[in-house]
Short mmCIF file of C-alpha atoms in Angstrom, two decimals:
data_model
loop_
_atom_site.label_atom_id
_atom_site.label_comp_id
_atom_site.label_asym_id
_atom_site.label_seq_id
_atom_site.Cartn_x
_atom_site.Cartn_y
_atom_site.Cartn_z
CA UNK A 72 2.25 9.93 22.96
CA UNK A 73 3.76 11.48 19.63
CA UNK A 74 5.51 9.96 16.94
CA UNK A 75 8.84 11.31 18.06
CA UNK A 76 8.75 9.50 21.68
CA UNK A 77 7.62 6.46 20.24
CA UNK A 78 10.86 6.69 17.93
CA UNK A 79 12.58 6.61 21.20
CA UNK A 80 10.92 4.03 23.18
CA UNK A 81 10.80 1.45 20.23
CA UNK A 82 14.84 2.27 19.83
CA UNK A 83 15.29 2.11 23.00
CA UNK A 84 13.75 -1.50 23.03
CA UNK A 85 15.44 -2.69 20.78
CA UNK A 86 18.83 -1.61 21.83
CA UNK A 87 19.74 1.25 19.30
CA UNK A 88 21.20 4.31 19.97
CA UNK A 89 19.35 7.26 18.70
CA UNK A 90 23.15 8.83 17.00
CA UNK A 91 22.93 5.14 15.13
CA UNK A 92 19.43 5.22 14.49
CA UNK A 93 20.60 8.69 12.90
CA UNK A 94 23.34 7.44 10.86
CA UNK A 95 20.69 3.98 9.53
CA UNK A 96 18.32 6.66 8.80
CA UNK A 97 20.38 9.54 6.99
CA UNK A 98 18.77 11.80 9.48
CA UNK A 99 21.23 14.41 11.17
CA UNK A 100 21.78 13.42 14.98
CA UNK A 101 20.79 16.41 17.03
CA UNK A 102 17.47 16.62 14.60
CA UNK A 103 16.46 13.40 15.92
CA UNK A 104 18.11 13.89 19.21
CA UNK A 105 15.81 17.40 19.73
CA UNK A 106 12.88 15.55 18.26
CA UNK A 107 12.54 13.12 20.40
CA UNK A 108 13.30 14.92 23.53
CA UNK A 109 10.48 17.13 22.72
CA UNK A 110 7.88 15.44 20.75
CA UNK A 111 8.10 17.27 18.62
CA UNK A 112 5.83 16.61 15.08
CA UNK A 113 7.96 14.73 12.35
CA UNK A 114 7.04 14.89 8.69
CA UNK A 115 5.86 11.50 7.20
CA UNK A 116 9.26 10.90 4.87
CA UNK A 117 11.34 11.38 7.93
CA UNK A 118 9.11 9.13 9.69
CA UNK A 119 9.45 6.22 6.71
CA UNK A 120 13.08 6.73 6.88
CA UNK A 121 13.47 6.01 10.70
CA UNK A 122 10.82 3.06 10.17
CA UNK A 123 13.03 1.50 7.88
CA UNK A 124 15.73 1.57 10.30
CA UNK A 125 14.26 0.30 13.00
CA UNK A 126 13.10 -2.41 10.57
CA UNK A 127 9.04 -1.26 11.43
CA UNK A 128 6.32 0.16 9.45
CA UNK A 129 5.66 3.61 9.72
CA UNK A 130 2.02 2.64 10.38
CA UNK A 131 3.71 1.69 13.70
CA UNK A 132 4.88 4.80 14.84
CA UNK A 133 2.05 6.84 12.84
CA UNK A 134 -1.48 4.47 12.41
CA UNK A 135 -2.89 7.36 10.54
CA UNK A 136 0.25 8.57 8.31
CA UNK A 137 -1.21 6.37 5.46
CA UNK A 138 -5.16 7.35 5.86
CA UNK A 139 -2.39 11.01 6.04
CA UNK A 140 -0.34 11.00 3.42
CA UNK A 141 0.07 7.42 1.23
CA UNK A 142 -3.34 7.04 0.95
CA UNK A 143 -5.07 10.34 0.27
CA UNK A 144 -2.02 10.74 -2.62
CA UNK A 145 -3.09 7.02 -3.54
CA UNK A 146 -6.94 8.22 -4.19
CA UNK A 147 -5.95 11.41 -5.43
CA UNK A 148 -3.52 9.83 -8.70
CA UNK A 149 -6.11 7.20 -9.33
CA UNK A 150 -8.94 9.46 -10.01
CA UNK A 151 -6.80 12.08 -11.76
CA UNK A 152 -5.57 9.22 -14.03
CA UNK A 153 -9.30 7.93 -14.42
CA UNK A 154 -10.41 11.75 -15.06
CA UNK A 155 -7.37 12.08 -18.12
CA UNK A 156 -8.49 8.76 -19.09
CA UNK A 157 -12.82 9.26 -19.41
CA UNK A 158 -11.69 12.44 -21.31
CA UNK A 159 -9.45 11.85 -23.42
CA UNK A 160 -6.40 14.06 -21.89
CA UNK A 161 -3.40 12.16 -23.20
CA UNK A 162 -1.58 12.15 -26.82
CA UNK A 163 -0.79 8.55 -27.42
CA UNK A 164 -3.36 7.13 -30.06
CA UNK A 165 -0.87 5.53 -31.70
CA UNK A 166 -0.94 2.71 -28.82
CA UNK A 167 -4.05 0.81 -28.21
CA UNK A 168 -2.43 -0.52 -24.92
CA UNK A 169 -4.65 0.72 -22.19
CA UNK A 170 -1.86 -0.05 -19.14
CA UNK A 171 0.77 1.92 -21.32
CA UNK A 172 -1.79 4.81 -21.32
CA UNK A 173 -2.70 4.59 -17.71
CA UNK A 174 1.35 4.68 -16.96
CA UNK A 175 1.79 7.76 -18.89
CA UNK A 176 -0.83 9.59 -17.24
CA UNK A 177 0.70 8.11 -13.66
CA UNK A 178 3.97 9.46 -14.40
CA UNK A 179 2.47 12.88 -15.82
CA UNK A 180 0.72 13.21 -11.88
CA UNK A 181 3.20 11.84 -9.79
CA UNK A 182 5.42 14.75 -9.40
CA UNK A 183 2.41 17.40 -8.49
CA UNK A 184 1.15 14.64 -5.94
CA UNK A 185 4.60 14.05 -4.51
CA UNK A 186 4.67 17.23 -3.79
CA UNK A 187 1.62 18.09 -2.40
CA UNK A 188 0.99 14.96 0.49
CA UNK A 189 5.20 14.87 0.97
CA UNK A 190 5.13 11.17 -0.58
CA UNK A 191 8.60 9.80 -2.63
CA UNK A 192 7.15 9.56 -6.44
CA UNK A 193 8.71 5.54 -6.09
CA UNK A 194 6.47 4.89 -3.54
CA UNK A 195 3.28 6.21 -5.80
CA UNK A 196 4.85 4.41 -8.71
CA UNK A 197 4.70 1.19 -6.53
CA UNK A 198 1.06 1.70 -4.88
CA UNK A 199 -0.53 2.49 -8.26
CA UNK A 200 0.62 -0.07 -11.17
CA UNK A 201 -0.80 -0.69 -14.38
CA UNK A 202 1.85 -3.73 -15.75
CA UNK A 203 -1.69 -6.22 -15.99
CA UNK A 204 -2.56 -9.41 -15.02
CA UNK A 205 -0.81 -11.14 -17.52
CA UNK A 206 2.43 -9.68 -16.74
CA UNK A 207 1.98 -10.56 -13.37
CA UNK A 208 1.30 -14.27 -13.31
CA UNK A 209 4.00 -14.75 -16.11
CA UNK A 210 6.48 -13.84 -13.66
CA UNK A 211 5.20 -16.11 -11.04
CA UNK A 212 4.98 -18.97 -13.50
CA UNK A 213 8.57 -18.20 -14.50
CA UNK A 214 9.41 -18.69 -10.44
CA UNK A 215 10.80 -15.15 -10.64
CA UNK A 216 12.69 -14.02 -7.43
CA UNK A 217 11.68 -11.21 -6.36
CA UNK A 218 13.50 -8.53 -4.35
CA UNK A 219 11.98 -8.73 -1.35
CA UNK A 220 13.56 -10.04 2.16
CA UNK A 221 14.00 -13.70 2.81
CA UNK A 222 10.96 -14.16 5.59
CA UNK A 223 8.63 -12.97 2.55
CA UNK A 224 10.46 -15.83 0.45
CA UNK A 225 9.85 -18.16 3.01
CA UNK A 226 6.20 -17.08 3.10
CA UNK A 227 5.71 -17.65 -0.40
CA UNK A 228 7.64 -20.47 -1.07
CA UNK A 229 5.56 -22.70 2.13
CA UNK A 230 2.26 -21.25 0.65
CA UNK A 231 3.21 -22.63 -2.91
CA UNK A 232 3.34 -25.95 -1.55
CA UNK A 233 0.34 -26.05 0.47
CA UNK A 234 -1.62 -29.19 -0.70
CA UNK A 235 -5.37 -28.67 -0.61
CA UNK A 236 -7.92 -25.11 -0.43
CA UNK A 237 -8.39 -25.55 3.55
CA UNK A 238 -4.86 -25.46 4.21
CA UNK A 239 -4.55 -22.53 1.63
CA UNK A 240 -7.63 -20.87 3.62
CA UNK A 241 -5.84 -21.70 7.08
CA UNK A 242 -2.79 -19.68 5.46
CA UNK A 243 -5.07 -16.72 4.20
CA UNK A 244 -6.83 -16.33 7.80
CA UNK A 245 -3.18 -16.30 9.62
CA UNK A 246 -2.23 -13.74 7.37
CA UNK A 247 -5.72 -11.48 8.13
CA UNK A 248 -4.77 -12.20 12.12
CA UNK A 249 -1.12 -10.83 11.55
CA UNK A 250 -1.93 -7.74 10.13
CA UNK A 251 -4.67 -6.50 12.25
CA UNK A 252 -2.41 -6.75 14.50
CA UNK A 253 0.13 -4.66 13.09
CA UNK A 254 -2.25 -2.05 11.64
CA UNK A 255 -4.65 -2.10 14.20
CA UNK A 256 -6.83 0.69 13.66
CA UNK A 257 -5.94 1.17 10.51
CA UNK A 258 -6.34 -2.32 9.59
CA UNK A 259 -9.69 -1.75 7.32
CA UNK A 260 -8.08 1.20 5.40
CA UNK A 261 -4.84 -0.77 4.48
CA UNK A 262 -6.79 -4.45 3.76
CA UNK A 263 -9.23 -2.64 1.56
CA UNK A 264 -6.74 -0.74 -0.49
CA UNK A 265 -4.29 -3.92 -0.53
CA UNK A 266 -7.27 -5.72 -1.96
CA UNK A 267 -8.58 -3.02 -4.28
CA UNK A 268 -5.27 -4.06 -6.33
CA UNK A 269 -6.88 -7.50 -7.18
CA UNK A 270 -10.27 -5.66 -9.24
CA UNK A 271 -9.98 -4.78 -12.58
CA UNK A 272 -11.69 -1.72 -14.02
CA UNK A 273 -15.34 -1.41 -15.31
CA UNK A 274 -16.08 -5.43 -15.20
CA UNK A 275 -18.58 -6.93 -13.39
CA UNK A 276 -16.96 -7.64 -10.47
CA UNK A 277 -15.79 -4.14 -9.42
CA UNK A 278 -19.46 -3.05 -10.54
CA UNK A 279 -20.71 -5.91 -8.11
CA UNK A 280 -18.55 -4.39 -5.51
CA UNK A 281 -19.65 -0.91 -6.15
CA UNK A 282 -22.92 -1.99 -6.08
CA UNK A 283 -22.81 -3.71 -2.80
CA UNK A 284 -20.93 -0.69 -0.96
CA UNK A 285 -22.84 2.01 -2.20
CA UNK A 286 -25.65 0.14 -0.72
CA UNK A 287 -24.25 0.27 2.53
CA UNK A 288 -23.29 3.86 2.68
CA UNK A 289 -26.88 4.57 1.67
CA UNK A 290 -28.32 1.76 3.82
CA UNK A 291 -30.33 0.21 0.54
CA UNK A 292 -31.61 -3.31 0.31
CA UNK A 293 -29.39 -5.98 -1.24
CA UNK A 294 -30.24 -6.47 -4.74
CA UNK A 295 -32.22 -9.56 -5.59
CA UNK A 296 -29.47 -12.18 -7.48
CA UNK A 297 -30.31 -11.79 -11.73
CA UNK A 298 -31.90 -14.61 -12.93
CA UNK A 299 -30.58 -17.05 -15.30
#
């Protein structure tokens, strides 16, 4: 089953017209009409955009348009931002501000990327972010609100006051549950890049990391612990 039938199955489901799922969309009617009659193949944006409007992830209708698209323009900016960044490719030495460096380069990639996997330059801007830690949890000591919908809120809000680790751990497992079952498949690919977010470079824990996978790509022994 392609993409474009599943678009009509999961609309159909839910109760939505395909001429209003091509108005929610922006998508002109008899494009989506034809699609979907035929199967026929439908480019990852157009994909994102129906998604949204059946209120879905695209990983839904598509489990590999991120190991696609999203992700392979994810690895692609990181290492050409890395690559400026080992040799010296930029022209702002009058900031010492690493992140502010690493955004520069970003925004100097985006638009070739973009262009090249069919990803919005937002979405890249989103997936790769160099605003640091600090940034981060200043906002979440400040009790921003952020723009995200009300169920996330909710999430956040009952996690907050979660009294003790084990009921924090309980909360953490649910949430690993949940989204294999939405990704599925694809589950590894999207945990492992969600998590990737949380590593810093060059310190030891990324090297520990590195260390550890490399060994099992190459099937190595684990390394013995460093004495102390």
């Amino acid at each position: 089953m392609g993409v474009a039938t599943k678009i009509g199955e999961i609309a159909k489901k839910r109760g939505i017209p395909l001429k209003e799922l091509s108005r929610r969309a922006d998508i002109p009617y008899t494009t989506l009409y034809n699609a979907v009659k035929r199967d026929s193949k439908i480019d990852i944006e157009t994909a994102r955009k129906i998604a949204a409007a059946l209120g879905i992830s695209v990983l839904e209708l598509d489990p590999d348009a991120c190991e696609r698209g999203e992700l392979k323009a994810f690895n692609e900016l990181i290492s050409l931002v890395a690559e400026d960044e080992v040799n010296g490719n930029y022209h702002f030495s009058d900031s010492s501000d690493l992140n502010f460096i690493r955004t520069q380069l970003r925004d100097k990639w985006i638009p070739s990327v973009s262009a090249k996997y069919n990803v919005s330059p937002e979405l890249l801007r989103a997936m790769v972010s160099y605003s640091g830690k600090d940034e981060l949890s200043d906002e979440w000591s400040k009790d921003a609100i952020w723009p995200e919908s009300t169920d996330k809120e909710r999430a956040r809000s009952a996690f907050r006051q979660l009294s003790n680790d084990w009921r924090k751990e309980t909360a953490i497992n649910w949430q690993i549950e949940i989204l294999r079952n939405r990704f599925k498949q694809n589950y590894n690919n999207a945990v492992f890049e969600a998590l990737m977010q949380l590593y810093q470079d060059n310190d030891a824990f990324t090297k520990e990391l590195a260390d550890r996978l490399e060994g099992l790509v190459y099937n190595l022994p684990p390394k013995a612990p460093a004495e102390k």
